Each structure stands twice: as structure tokens, then as C-alpha cells.
Coordinates of C-alpha atoms (C1' of nucleotides) in Angstrom, one line a residue:
Chain C
M666 CA -3.8 17.5 -19.0
Y667 CA -1.6 14.9 -17.4
P668 CA -2.0 11.9 -19.7
N669 CA 0.0 9.3 -17.8
F670 CA -1.6 10.3 -14.5
V671 CA -5.2 10.0 -15.9
K672 CA -4.4 6.8 -17.7
N673 CA -3.1 5.3 -14.5
L674 CA -6.1 6.3 -12.5
R675 CA -8.5 4.9 -15.1
R676 CA -6.6 1.7 -15.3
F677 CA -7.9 0.9 -11.8
V678 CA -11.0 3.0 -11.2
D679 CA -13.9 4.5 -13.2
L680 CA -13.6 8.3 -13.1
N681 CA -15.6 10.6 -15.3
D682 CA -14.2 13.8 -16.7
Q683 CA -15.7 15.9 -14.0
E684 CA -14.0 13.8 -11.3
I685 CA -10.7 14.0 -13.1
Q686 CA -11.0 17.8 -13.3
L687 CA -11.8 18.0 -9.6
L688 CA -8.8 15.8 -8.8
E689 CA -6.5 17.8 -10.9
K690 CA -7.2 20.8 -8.7
Y691 CA -5.8 19.0 -5.8
V692 CA -2.6 18.0 -7.6
R693 CA 0.5 20.2 -7.4
P694 CA 2.7 19.9 -10.5
V695 CA 6.5 20.0 -9.8
N696 CA 9.0 20.3 -12.6
L697 CA 12.5 19.1 -11.7
K698 CA 15.7 19.5 -13.5
K699 CA 18.2 16.7 -13.3
K700 CA 19.6 16.4 -9.8
E701 CA 17.0 18.6 -8.2
Y702 CA 15.5 17.3 -4.9
L703 CA 11.9 16.7 -4.1
L704 CA 12.7 15.7 -0.5
Q705 CA 15.8 16.0 1.6
A706 CA 16.7 14.2 4.9
G707 CA 15.4 16.2 7.8
Q708 CA 12.3 17.4 6.0
V709 CA 8.9 15.9 6.2
C710 CA 7.7 14.2 3.0
R711 CA 4.9 16.5 2.2
G712 CA 3.4 14.6 -0.7
L713 CA 2.7 11.5 -2.6
Y714 CA 4.7 11.9 -5.8
F715 CA 3.5 10.5 -9.2
V716 CA 6.1 10.5 -12.0
E717 CA 4.2 11.9 -15.0
K718 CA 7.4 11.8 -17.0
G719 CA 11.0 11.2 -15.9
C720 CA 12.9 9.3 -13.3
L721 CA 13.4 9.6 -9.5
R722 CA 15.5 7.9 -7.0
M723 CA 15.1 7.6 -3.3
F724 CA 18.1 7.1 -1.1
F725 CA 19.6 7.7 2.4
I726 CA 23.1 8.3 3.5
N727 CA 24.6 5.4 5.4
D728 CA 27.2 5.5 8.2
K729 CA 30.0 5.3 5.7
L730 CA 28.5 8.5 4.1
V731 CA 27.6 6.6 1.0
E732 CA 24.3 7.1 -0.8
Q733 CA 22.2 4.0 -0.5
I734 CA 19.3 3.9 -3.0
T735 CA 16.2 2.0 -1.9
Q736 CA 13.8 2.8 -4.7
F737 CA 13.5 4.1 -8.2
A738 CA 10.4 5.5 -9.9
L739 CA 9.9 5.8 -13.6
D740 CA 7.0 7.2 -15.6
G741 CA 3.7 6.0 -14.1
W742 CA 5.1 5.1 -10.6
W743 CA 4.3 6.6 -7.2
L744 CA 7.0 7.4 -4.7
A745 CA 7.0 8.7 -1.2
D746 CA 8.5 8.1 2.3
Y747 CA 5.1 6.8 3.5
F748 CA 6.1 6.8 7.1
S749 CA 7.1 10.4 7.0
F750 CA 4.1 11.3 4.9
M751 CA 1.5 9.6 7.2
D752 CA 2.9 10.6 10.6
N753 CA 4.4 14.0 9.6
K754 CA 7.7 12.8 10.9
S755 CA 11.0 14.1 9.5
S756 CA 12.4 11.8 6.9
D757 CA 15.8 10.0 6.6
Y758 CA 15.5 10.0 2.8
Y759 CA 16.3 12.1 -0.2
I760 CA 14.2 12.0 -3.3
Q761 CA 16.1 13.3 -6.3
A762 CA 15.5 13.5 -10.1
I763 CA 17.9 11.4 -12.1
E764 CA 16.7 13.2 -15.2
K765 CA 14.5 16.2 -16.0
S766 CA 11.1 15.1 -14.6
E767 CA 7.5 16.1 -14.4
I768 CA 6.1 15.2 -11.0
L769 CA 2.5 15.5 -9.7
A770 CA 2.3 15.8 -5.9
I771 CA -0.7 15.2 -3.7
D772 CA 0.1 16.9 -0.4
A773 CA -0.7 15.4 2.9
A774 CA -2.5 18.6 3.8
V775 CA -5.2 17.9 1.1
F776 CA -5.0 14.2 0.8
E777 CA -7.8 13.4 3.3
Q778 CA -10.1 16.1 1.8
L779 CA -9.5 14.7 -1.7
L780 CA -10.3 11.2 -0.6
A781 CA -13.6 12.6 0.9
E782 CA -14.5 14.4 -2.3
V783 CA -13.6 11.5 -4.7
P784 CA -14.2 8.4 -2.6
Q785 CA -13.2 6.2 -5.6
L786 CA -9.7 7.2 -4.8
E787 CA -9.7 5.2 -1.6
R788 CA -10.1 2.2 -3.9
Y789 CA -7.5 3.5 -6.3
F790 CA -4.9 3.9 -3.6
R791 CA -5.9 0.7 -1.9
I792 CA -5.0 -1.1 -5.2
I793 CA -1.8 0.9 -5.7
M794 CA -0.7 0.2 -2.2
Q795 CA -1.6 -3.5 -2.4
R796 CA 0.4 -3.8 -5.6
A797 CA 3.3 -2.0 -3.9
V798 CA 3.2 -4.6 -1.1
A799 CA 3.1 -7.4 -3.6
A800 CA 6.1 -5.9 -5.4
S801 CA 8.0 -5.7 -2.2
Q802 CA 7.2 -9.3 -1.3
V803 CA 8.7 -10.3 -4.7
R804 CA 11.8 -8.2 -4.2
T805 CA 12.3 -9.6 -0.7
R806 CA 12.1 -13.2 -2.0
L807 CA 14.5 -12.4 -4.9
M808 CA 17.0 -10.8 -2.5
F809 CA 16.9 -13.9 -0.3
E810 CA 17.0 -16.6 -2.9
M811 CA 19.6 -15.2 -5.2
T812 CA 23.3 -14.5 -4.8
K813 CA 24.3 -10.9 -5.5
E814 CA 25.6 -12.0 -8.9
E815 CA 22.3 -13.7 -9.8
F816 CA 20.4 -10.7 -8.5
Y817 CA 22.3 -8.3 -10.7
Q818 CA 21.9 -10.5 -13.8
H819 CA 18.2 -11.0 -13.1
F820 CA 17.8 -7.2 -12.8
A821 CA 19.8 -6.5 -15.9
T822 CA 17.8 -8.9 -18.0
S823 CA 14.4 -8.1 -16.5
F824 CA 14.8 -4.3 -16.8
P825 CA 17.1 -3.6 -19.6
E826 CA 15.6 -0.1 -20.2
F827 CA 16.6 0.7 -16.6
V828 CA 20.2 -0.3 -17.1
Q829 CA 20.2 2.0 -20.1
R830 CA 18.6 4.9 -18.4
V831 CA 20.2 4.9 -14.9
P832 CA 24.0 5.1 -14.2
Q833 CA 25.5 1.8 -13.4
Y834 CA 26.7 2.8 -10.0
M835 CA 23.1 3.6 -9.0
V836 CA 21.8 0.2 -10.1
A837 CA 24.6 -1.3 -8.1
S838 CA 23.5 0.8 -5.0
Y839 CA 19.9 -0.2 -5.5
L840 CA 20.9 -3.9 -5.6
G841 CA 23.2 -3.6 -2.6
L842 CA 26.4 -4.1 -4.5
T843 CA 29.6 -2.1 -4.9
P844 CA 30.1 -0.4 -8.3
E845 CA 33.5 -2.3 -8.4
Y846 CA 31.7 -5.6 -8.1
V847 CA 29.2 -4.8 -10.8
S848 CA 32.1 -3.8 -13.1
E849 CA 33.7 -7.2 -12.4
L850 CA 30.4 -9.0 -13.2
R851 CA 29.9 -7.2 -16.5
K852 CA 33.5 -8.1 -17.5
K853 CA 33.0 -11.7 -16.5
K854 CA 29.8 -12.0 -18.6
Q855 CA 31.2 -10.9 -21.9
Chain M
M1401 CA -17.2 -12.2 18.2
Y1402 CA -13.7 -11.6 17.1
P1403 CA -12.5 -8.9 19.5
N1404 CA -9.0 -8.3 18.0
F1405 CA -10.4 -8.1 14.5
V1406 CA -13.2 -5.7 15.4
K1407 CA -10.7 -3.6 17.5
N1408 CA -8.4 -3.4 14.5
L1409 CA -11.1 -2.3 12.1
R1410 CA -12.4 0.4 14.4
R1411 CA -8.9 1.7 14.9
F1412 CA -8.9 2.9 11.4
V1413 CA -12.6 3.3 10.3
D1414 CA -16.0 4.0 11.9
L1415 CA -18.1 0.9 11.6
N1416 CA -21.4 0.5 13.3
D1417 CA -22.5 -2.9 14.8
Q1418 CA -24.7 -3.6 11.8
E1419 CA -21.7 -3.2 9.5
I1420 CA -19.6 -5.4 11.7
Q1421 CA -22.2 -8.1 11.6
L1422 CA -22.4 -8.0 7.9
L1423 CA -18.7 -8.1 7.6
E1424 CA -18.4 -11.1 9.9
K1425 CA -20.6 -13.1 7.5
Y1426 CA -17.9 -12.7 4.8
V1427 CA -15.2 -13.9 7.1
R1428 CA -14.1 -17.5 7.2
P1429 CA -12.7 -18.6 10.6
V1430 CA -9.8 -21.0 10.4
N1431 CA -8.4 -22.7 13.5
L1432 CA -4.9 -24.0 13.1
K1433 CA -2.9 -26.4 15.3
K1434 CA 0.8 -25.8 15.7
K1435 CA 2.6 -26.6 12.3
E1436 CA -0.6 -26.6 10.3
Y1437 CA -0.5 -24.9 6.9
L1438 CA -2.8 -22.1 5.6
L1439 CA -1.0 -22.1 2.3
Q1440 CA 1.5 -24.4 0.5
A1441 CA 3.7 -23.7 -2.5
G1442 CA 1.8 -24.6 -5.7
Q1443 CA -1.5 -23.5 -4.3
V1444 CA -3.2 -20.2 -4.9
C1445 CA -3.4 -17.9 -1.8
R1446 CA -7.2 -17.9 -1.5
G1447 CA -7.5 -15.4 1.3
L1448 CA -6.3 -12.4 3.2
Y1449 CA -5.5 -13.8 6.6
F1450 CA -5.9 -11.9 9.9
V1451 CA -4.4 -13.3 13.0
E1452 CA -7.1 -13.0 15.7
K1453 CA -4.8 -14.9 18.0
G1454 CA -1.6 -16.8 17.5
C1455 CA 1.4 -16.6 15.3
L1456 CA 2.1 -17.4 11.6
R1457 CA 5.2 -17.5 9.5
M1458 CA 5.5 -17.2 5.7
F1459 CA 8.4 -18.9 4.0
F1460 CA 9.7 -20.3 0.8
I1461 CA 12.1 -23.2 0.1
N1462 CA 15.3 -21.9 -1.5
D1463 CA 17.6 -23.8 -3.9
K1464 CA 19.6 -25.3 -1.0
L1465 CA 16.2 -26.7 0.2
V1466 CA 16.3 -24.5 3.3
E1467 CA 13.2 -22.7 4.5
Q1468 CA 13.6 -19.0 4.1
I1469 CA 11.2 -17.0 6.2
T1470 CA 10.1 -13.6 4.8
Q1471 CA 7.3 -12.6 7.2
F1472 CA 5.8 -13.3 10.6
A1473 CA 2.4 -12.3 11.7
L1474 CA 1.3 -12.0 15.4
D1475 CA -2.1 -11.2 16.9
G1476 CA -3.6 -8.3 15.0
W1477 CA -1.6 -8.6 11.8
W1478 CA -2.6 -9.4 8.2
L1479 CA -0.7 -11.8 6.1
A1480 CA -1.1 -13.0 2.5
D1481 CA 0.9 -13.7 -0.7
Y1482 CA -0.7 -10.6 -2.3
F1483 CA 0.5 -11.3 -5.7
S1484 CA -1.0 -14.8 -5.7
F1485 CA -4.1 -13.5 -4.0
M1486 CA -4.7 -10.7 -6.5
D1487 CA -3.9 -12.5 -9.8
N1488 CA -5.0 -16.0 -8.8
K1489 CA -1.5 -17.2 -9.5
S1490 CA 0.0 -20.2 -7.8
S1491 CA 2.2 -19.2 -4.9
D1492 CA 5.9 -20.0 -4.1
Y1493 CA 5.2 -19.6 -0.4
Y1494 CA 4.1 -21.6 2.6
I1495 CA 2.1 -20.0 5.4
Q1496 CA 2.3 -22.0 8.6
A1497 CA 1.1 -21.7 12.2
I1498 CA 4.1 -21.4 14.6
E1499 CA 1.7 -22.0 17.5
K1500 CA -2.1 -22.8 17.8
S1501 CA -3.8 -20.0 16.0
E1502 CA -7.2 -18.5 15.3
I1503 CA -7.2 -17.0 11.8
L1504 CA -9.9 -15.0 10.0
A1505 CA -9.8 -15.3 6.2
I1506 CA -11.4 -13.1 3.6
D1507 CA -11.4 -15.1 0.4
A1508 CA -10.6 -13.5 -2.9
A1509 CA -13.9 -14.9 -4.2
V1510 CA -15.9 -12.6 -1.9
F1511 CA -13.5 -9.7 -1.3
E1512 CA -14.8 -7.5 -4.1
Q1513 CA -18.4 -8.1 -3.1
L1514 CA -17.5 -7.3 0.5
L1515 CA -15.8 -4.0 -0.5
A1516 CA -18.9 -3.1 -2.5
E1517 CA -21.2 -3.8 0.5
V1518 CA -19.1 -2.0 3.1
P1519 CA -17.3 0.7 1.1
Q1520 CA -15.5 1.9 4.3
L1521 CA -13.3 -1.2 3.9
E1522 CA -11.7 0.3 0.8
R1523 CA -10.4 2.9 3.2
Y1524 CA -9.5 0.4 5.9
F1525 CA -7.5 -1.7 3.5
R1526 CA -5.9 1.4 1.9
I1527 CA -4.6 2.3 5.3
I1528 CA -3.5 -1.2 6.2
M1529 CA -1.6 -1.5 2.9
Q1530 CA -0.1 1.9 3.2
R1531 CA 1.2 1.0 6.6
A1532 CA 2.5 -2.3 5.2
V1533 CA 4.4 -0.3 2.5
A1534 CA 5.8 2.1 5.1
A1535 CA 6.9 -0.9 7.3
S1536 CA 8.7 -2.5 4.3
Q1537 CA 10.4 0.8 3.5
V1538 CA 11.8 0.8 7.1
R1539 CA 12.8 -2.8 6.9
T1540 CA 14.6 -2.2 3.7
R1541 CA 16.5 0.7 5.1
L1542 CA 17.5 -1.2 8.2
M1543 CA 18.7 -4.2 6.1
F1544 CA 20.9 -1.9 4.0
E1545 CA 22.3 0.3 6.8
M1546 CA 23.1 -2.3 9.4
T1547 CA 25.6 -5.2 9.5
K1548 CA 23.9 -8.5 10.1
E1549 CA 25.2 -8.4 13.7
E1550 CA 23.6 -4.9 14.2
F1551 CA 20.4 -6.1 12.5
Y1552 CA 20.1 -9.0 14.8
Q1553 CA 20.8 -6.9 18.0
H1554 CA 18.3 -4.3 16.8
F1555 CA 15.6 -6.9 16.2
A1556 CA 16.3 -8.6 19.5
T1557 CA 16.0 -5.4 21.5
S1558 CA 13.1 -3.9 19.5
F1559 CA 11.0 -7.1 19.6
P1560 CA 11.9 -9.0 22.7
E1561 CA 8.5 -10.7 22.9
F1562 CA 9.2 -12.1 19.4
V1563 CA 12.5 -13.6 20.4
Q1564 CA 10.7 -15.2 23.3
R1565 CA 7.9 -16.6 21.3
V1566 CA 9.6 -17.7 18.1
P1567 CA 12.4 -20.3 17.9
Q1568 CA 15.8 -18.7 17.4
Y1569 CA 16.5 -20.4 14.1
M1570 CA 13.3 -18.9 12.7
V1571 CA 14.4 -15.4 13.8
A1572 CA 17.7 -16.1 12.2
S1573 CA 16.1 -17.1 8.9
Y1574 CA 13.8 -14.0 8.9
L1575 CA 16.9 -11.8 9.3
G1576 CA 18.9 -13.7 6.7
L1577 CA 21.4 -15.2 9.1
T1578 CA 22.4 -18.8 9.7
P1579 CA 21.4 -20.2 13.1
E1580 CA 25.1 -20.9 13.8
Y1581 CA 25.9 -17.2 13.4
V1582 CA 23.1 -16.1 15.7
S1583 CA 24.4 -18.5 18.3
E1584 CA 27.8 -17.0 18.0
L1585 CA 26.3 -13.5 18.4
R1586 CA 24.4 -14.4 21.5
K1587 CA 27.5 -15.9 23.1
K1588 CA 29.5 -12.8 22.2
K1589 CA 27.0 -10.5 23.8
Q1590 CA 27.0 -12.1 27.3
Chain R
dC109 C1' 35.2 22.3 -28.3
dC110 C1' 37.8 21.9 -23.9
dG111 C1' 38.5 21.6 -19.0
dA112 C1' 36.1 19.8 -15.1
dT113 C1' 33.4 16.5 -13.2
dT114 C1' 31.2 12.2 -13.2
dT115 C1' 31.3 7.5 -14.1
dC116 C1' 33.5 3.1 -14.8
dT117 C1' 37.3 -0.2 -14.6
dT118 C1' 41.2 -3.0 -12.7
dA119 C1' 43.4 -5.7 -9.4
dA120 C1' 45.2 -7.1 -4.9
dA121 C1' 44.4 -7.6 -0.1
dC122 C1' 40.9 -8.4 3.2
dT123 C1' 36.8 -9.9 6.2
dA124 C1' 32.0 -10.7 7.7
dG125 C1' 29.4 -14.1 7.7
dC126 C1' 28.7 -19.0 5.8
dT127 C1' 29.6 -24.1 5.6
dT128 C1' 30.4 -28.3 7.6
dA129 C1' 30.2 -31.5 11.0
dA130 C1' 29.9 -33.1 15.5
dT131 C1' 28.0 -32.4 20.2
dT132 C1' 24.8 -30.8 23.6
dT133 C1' 20.5 -29.1 25.2
dT134 C1' 15.7 -28.6 25.0
dT135 C1' 11.1 -29.9 23.7
dT136 C1' 7.7 -33.0 22.3
dT137 C1' 5.1 -37.1 22.4
dG138 C1' 3.3 -41.4 23.4
Chain Z
dC1138 C1' 8.7 -40.4 32.4
dA1139 C1' 11.8 -42.1 28.7
dA1140 C1' 12.8 -42.1 23.9
dA1141 C1' 12.7 -39.5 19.9
dA1142 C1' 12.8 -35.4 17.6
dA1143 C1' 13.8 -30.6 17.3
dA1144 C1' 16.7 -26.7 18.4
dA1145 C1' 20.9 -24.7 19.8
dT1146 C1' 26.0 -24.6 20.3
dT1147 C1' 30.9 -24.9 19.1
dA1148 C1' 34.8 -24.4 16.3
dA1149 C1' 37.6 -24.6 12.2
dG1150 C1' 38.0 -23.7 7.5
dC1151 C1' 36.4 -21.1 3.6
dT1152 C1' 34.5 -17.7 0.0
dA1153 C1' 31.5 -14.2 -2.0
dG1154 C1' 31.7 -9.8 -2.1
dT1155 C1' 34.1 -5.5 0.0
dT1156 C1' 37.8 -2.2 0.5
dT1157 C1' 41.3 0.5 -1.1
dA1158 C1' 43.7 3.0 -4.4
dA1159 C1' 44.7 4.2 -9.0
dG1160 C1' 43.9 5.2 -13.6
dA1161 C1' 40.8 5.4 -17.9
dA1162 C1' 36.8 6.7 -20.2
dA1163 C1' 32.6 9.2 -20.8
dT1164 C1' 29.7 13.2 -20.1
dC1165 C1' 28.6 17.9 -19.1
dG1166 C1' 28.5 22.9 -18.8
dG1167 C1' 30.1 27.0 -20.5

DNA sequence: CCGATTTCTTAAACTAGCTTAATTTTTTTG
DNA sequence: CAAAAAAATTAAGCTAGTTTAAGAAATCGG
């Protein structure tokens, strides 16, 4: 039904077809056109969102009224404002499709029940979250140890598919650079 | 036996005394004097570390040979290089006691077995990790939306106990500031 | 295919926060 | 308690990266 989703689950836990079927009942599919929103500031982040196919960005609007991207999610990634999701607090973030996307949502309202019915998912999400923490530790180290120029070059060479797929000014925002500076760096390189 | 540890577990999952006893067999207590290391760069991060009492810092040495702190952990916090822990890879980090500390370690070697014996811990660590991800999302937003001056003032007013307990140059490092600049900010404020 | 919108580039002026280096204050330790 | 070590301050000069303001190029919707 949702091949990437199932593949991702089975990468970390053993689930039989019955469990997968049960699970899929709890999942709410959301199809987004380019630029559609999954979450807007002021709303509560209802769900944990899995990107079955497509690309999302998460951003907030800073005091200069500029969109500041904090995360991307490509095929096979989870994304949510976890604080808003957990505590039912209104979010400061927007989650928007960068391209036409197929999303699977697990709503907070059914998350606990789902975990009770398929206890293996506690393990699955423990692993997913643990990996997210590990990834954020790496990102933090890179941000501290590199100049912005190095950080950009590192990103561009480590994730070329990203630089292809996402507009340059969004990559700039994610890395904490101005689009003008990225433009300068690209010119300098060639 | 380890009151903070037990309190923390029971905050998130129901564990009876028997389960707690079982769990405590898997836990390796480590007592650290001020400045002693739990992990040094080049080693594998063997354990997940819980601060029963005391204060840890995690840092790496940057290319200017300056210690860059990425995380602190006070009483009741978990700390580890999760990437090194999970994949048995050698770490780039140091974990050091800032003051005399009582640490509880769960070693990678027994972690899986422990999770199998006390399945509730999958849930416990899922919640702990989920909260860690949420906290890192907040930190990321703050780092992007504030100037370094605002970031310092925010930290100083939000965590006064920290500023008391941890040397100023370490707070500076954690926030990505030079100690000289923090000194200037403090002077400016009064 | 064309007008509108979005994205990218250029370049000059500017500044937040760093570097350097010397001094003072505080803490630690025997 | 005194010497040594660690931490904090001061101040001047500097620079990586931003801001501002156009214009050029690419992409999109109808």
C-alpha cells in the first residue's frame, strides 16, 4: 500500500502483514500539491508526518519577517514539531510541501492507542528518535566547527541531490546564510 | 538506591519494584571527580549516561584547538554520543565532569538485552529521545532567531542556576560566543 | 507561448561579533 | 596561607558574512 513506509518500518522492527494492515488503519494519508501546508504557525501539530514521496520543509518566520527553514524531509523521513505534537501546544512553525507530496500522518489523538496495539512501534519510534538525536548532534558539531563557507560546501557535496531538488535560497536559509552570500560562494568556486 | 534515576523512570513509565531491581543490575555506576572523563575522542561511547547527581559537559576540539561545548547534563539528564553508541564508531567528543558527579551507565553491550527483559524501557527511551528531539528543535529555532547577545541574555535569564554552577567561559562556548564577548555583554547589562 | 512571478546574481557599504594581547581577579592546591 | 593555575576583563583593530538595492535569468500558470 505505502511501500516506502512499510520498508522503513521493516528496516527497524519485525512486523507481519497483519500488523502492517492494522497499522495502516491508523494512518491518515495526505496528498499535498506544491506549496500546500501541513501545518501553519498558530495551529497545533496534529500528527507525526512520514514522507512517502515528495519533499517538505519546516520553517518559522523570524523578526525580520523572513522565512527561516530549520528542517527538510525527503522520501522516507519523519517530520513534526514534536513539542507541539506532544504537549498539544500551538506551533511557531509552518510545514509546507516543496513539491507534490504523499504524506502519511499519525495523529496525536490515535498515537497512544496505536502504540498499545502494536507495541513493536515503541521500539520503532525509539530507534527513529534516537537516530534523529544522533543526526542533530552531528549537525550541531558541523555548525560549530565549520565556517559558513565550509558548511555550504560540505552540504553541497554531501547532498548533491538536495541542491538539485530544492531551490538555492532554501538551502541558504537552512544553512543560516543569505541567498546573496551563497550566490557569491558559487561564483567563487567555479 | 538511585533516587533520581528511579524518579525519572517512574515519571514516564510504570515500573514495579521488581523491575527496578532487575534494571539496577544492568546499570554500571561511575563516580567521577571534577575534571575526570567519561569519554575521550578516539574512544567508542560505550554507554548511555544518566546524571544521578552532578554536572557533565560534552565537547570537541575544533581546528583552532579550542574546546567547543555542545551539551551540558545536570542531575536527571541523559547524555551520550548517540552516533558512536549506536554504531560502535569512535567518537569525536569528550564527556567530562564539571563537578564531582555520580553517573549511571547503561552499556551498549547490555542495552538490547535490558530492553528485551524490561520492554517498558522501549517506551521510556522513546519518550526520552522524543523529548530530546523536541528540545533540539527549540534550541535550533532560538539560535536562528536571536542575535548572539539575545541568545546569551535568554540563556542567562532562563537558566540562572546554570550560570551559577558552570564557569562563564563554558556557557560562552556552549552558546557559540567568545568569553571576551560574554564579558562585554555582562558589563553592558549592568 | 507569453506575461507574471519566482529565483538568482552583482556589487558596494556596513556591522556584529571575533581576535589579539595584556592585565586583573578568582580559585585551587599543597 | 601563599604560590600557581584558572577564569574573567578590557580595549583596539579586524573580518566574515549581512544588508541594501538593482537588474537578469529562469520557471510557471493559463
